[in-house]
Amino acid sequence: MVAKKARGGASSAKSAKKVPAAAAAAATAVHPAGAGAAGPGELPVRPEEEPWSEEEVAEARAELRGEALRLGAEIIASEEAITGLMRDSGDGAGDDQADTGTKNITREHELALAANAREMLEQTERALERLDAGTYGLCESCGNPIGKARMQAFPRATLCVECKQKQERH
């Protein structure tokens, strides 16, 4: 996950100019439960768990959609802040080293926030796609069910607990 975030930050800085339009599109994108969407009882669960109910699926979908909207708005706000910081930074004439350093730190902080929000938005959109495809709740590493309780606690999860622990050890 750490390596992935580092990559996301580098690519995010390259595409900073495109983000407001992309974030606006993501914020208004609707992920309907289309014809290919799996029914509630069709989503994978562990053997000891109850199948997903319609209400639980609707709740997960609503939470993910709300998160996508929130993150899209957060990205737009961060990009506007970055644009303002870049515009206000000027040539730095008259600034002492501390002022310049503070401006740089503030700009880097905003860039990091925007990159993190983009990464989380990608994960959220991917979870919505997986929900519609019927693969929501399947571990992307081993293919076993992740577990309904884990999916409810962390709706963007793509790995079961065992695979996540293995990944974090490496």
PDB file of C-alpha atoms in Angstrom, residues 1 112 136:
ATOM      1  CA  MET A   1       0.000   0.000   0.000  1.00  0.00           C
ATOM      2  CA  ALA A 112      -0.303  15.319  -0.672  1.00  0.00           C
ATOM      3  CA  TYR A 136     -17.501  -7.178  -4.276  1.00  0.00           C
TER       4      TYR A 136
END
